[in-house]
Short mmCIF file of C-alpha atoms in Angstrom, two decimals:
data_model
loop_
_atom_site.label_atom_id
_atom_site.label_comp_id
_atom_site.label_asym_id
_atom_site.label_seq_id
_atom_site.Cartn_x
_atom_site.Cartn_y
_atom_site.Cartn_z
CA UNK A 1 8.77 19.54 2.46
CA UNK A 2 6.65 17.75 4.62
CA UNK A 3 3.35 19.00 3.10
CA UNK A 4 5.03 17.84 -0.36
CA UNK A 5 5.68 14.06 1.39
CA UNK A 6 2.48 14.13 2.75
CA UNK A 7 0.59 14.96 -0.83
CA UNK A 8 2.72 12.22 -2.31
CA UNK A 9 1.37 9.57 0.55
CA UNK A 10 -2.32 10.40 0.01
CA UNK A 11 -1.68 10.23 -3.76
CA UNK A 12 -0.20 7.24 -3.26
CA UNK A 13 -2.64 5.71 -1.16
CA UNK A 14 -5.63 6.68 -2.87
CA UNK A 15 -3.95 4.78 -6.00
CA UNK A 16 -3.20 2.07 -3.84
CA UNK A 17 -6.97 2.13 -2.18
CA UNK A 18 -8.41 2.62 -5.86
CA UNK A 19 -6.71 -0.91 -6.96
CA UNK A 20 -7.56 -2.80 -3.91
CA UNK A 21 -11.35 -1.91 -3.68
CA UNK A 22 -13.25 -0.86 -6.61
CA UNK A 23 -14.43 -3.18 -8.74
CA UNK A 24 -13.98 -2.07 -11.93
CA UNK A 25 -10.95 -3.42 -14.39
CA UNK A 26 -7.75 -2.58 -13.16
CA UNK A 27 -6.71 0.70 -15.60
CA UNK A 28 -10.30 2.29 -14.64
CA UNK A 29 -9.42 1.45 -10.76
CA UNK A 30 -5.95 2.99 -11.14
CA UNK A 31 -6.92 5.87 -13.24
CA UNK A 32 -10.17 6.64 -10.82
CA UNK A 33 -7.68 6.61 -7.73
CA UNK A 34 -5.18 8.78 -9.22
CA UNK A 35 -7.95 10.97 -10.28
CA UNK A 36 -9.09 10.92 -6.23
CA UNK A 37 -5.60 11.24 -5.13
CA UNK A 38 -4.56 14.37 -7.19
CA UNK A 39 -7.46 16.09 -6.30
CA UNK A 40 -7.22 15.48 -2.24
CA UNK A 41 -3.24 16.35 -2.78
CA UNK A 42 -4.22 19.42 -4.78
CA UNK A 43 -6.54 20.64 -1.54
CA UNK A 44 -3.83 19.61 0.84
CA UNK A 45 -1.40 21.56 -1.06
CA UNK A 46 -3.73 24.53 -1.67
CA UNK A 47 -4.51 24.26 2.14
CA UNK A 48 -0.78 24.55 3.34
CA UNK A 49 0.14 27.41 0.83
CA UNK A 50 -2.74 29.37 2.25
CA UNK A 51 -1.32 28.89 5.91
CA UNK A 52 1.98 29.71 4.47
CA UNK A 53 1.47 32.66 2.71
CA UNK A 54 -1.09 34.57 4.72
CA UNK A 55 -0.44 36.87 7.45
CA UNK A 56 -2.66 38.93 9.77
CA UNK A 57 -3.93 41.92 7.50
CA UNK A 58 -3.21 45.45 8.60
CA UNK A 59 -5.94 47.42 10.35
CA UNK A 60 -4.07 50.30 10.06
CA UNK A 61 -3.13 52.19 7.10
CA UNK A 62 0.20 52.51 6.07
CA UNK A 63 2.23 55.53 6.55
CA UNK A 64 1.93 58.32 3.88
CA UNK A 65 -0.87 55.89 2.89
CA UNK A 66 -4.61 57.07 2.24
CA UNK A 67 -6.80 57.70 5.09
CA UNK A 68 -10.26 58.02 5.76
CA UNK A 69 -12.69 58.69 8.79
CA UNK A 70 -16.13 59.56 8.88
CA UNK A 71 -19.63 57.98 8.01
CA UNK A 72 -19.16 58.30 3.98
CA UNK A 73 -15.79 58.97 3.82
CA UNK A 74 -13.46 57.27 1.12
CA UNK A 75 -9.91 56.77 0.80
CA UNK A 76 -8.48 55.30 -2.33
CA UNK A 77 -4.85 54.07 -3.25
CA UNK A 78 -3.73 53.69 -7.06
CA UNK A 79 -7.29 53.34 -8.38
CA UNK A 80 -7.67 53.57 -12.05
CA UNK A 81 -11.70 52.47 -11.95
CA UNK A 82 -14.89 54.28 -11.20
CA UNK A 83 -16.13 55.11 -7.09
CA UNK A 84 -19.71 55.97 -7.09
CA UNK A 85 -20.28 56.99 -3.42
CA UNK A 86 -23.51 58.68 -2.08
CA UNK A 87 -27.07 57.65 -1.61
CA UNK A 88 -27.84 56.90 -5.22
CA UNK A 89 -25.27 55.94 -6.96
CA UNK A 90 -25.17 57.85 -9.71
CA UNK A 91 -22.64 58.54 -11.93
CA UNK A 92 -21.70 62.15 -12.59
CA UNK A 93 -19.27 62.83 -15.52
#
């Protein structure tokens, strides 16, 4: 909630800052602030949803998950794409 208060204050300000200073006629000032405003509320909002959402990342693997040790060793997980491992890369069919 606050995150959602505080996007609504910049927007608002920005509006209000966008009327006050530029010079232009007043629906280009308005419309050039709102512009300003959604875009610093969208990174603000973007900003707070990735401090939300994220959490530390595993460094180990899950249980009954795949494994892997060793210097070209590979350990995939529901993988429907290609894995080209070695020195080359090529692609043997």
């Amino acid at each position: 909630m606050l995150v959602i208060a505080g996007s609504l204050a910049v927007f608002g300000l920005c509006v209000l800052l966008g009327d006050l200073l530029l010079p232009w006629d007043q629906a280009t000032r308005i419309g050039t602030g709102a512009g300003a405003g959604a875009v610093i509320a969208g990174v603000l909002g973007a900003w707070a949803s990735s401090l939300i959402g994220s959490s530390a990342p595993s460094t180990t693997p899950a249980a009954g998950g795949p494994a892997a040790s060793g210097e070209r060793a590979v350990a995939t997980q529901d993988n429907s794409g290609v894995i080209i491992t070695g020195d080359n890369g090529t692609v043997q069919r």
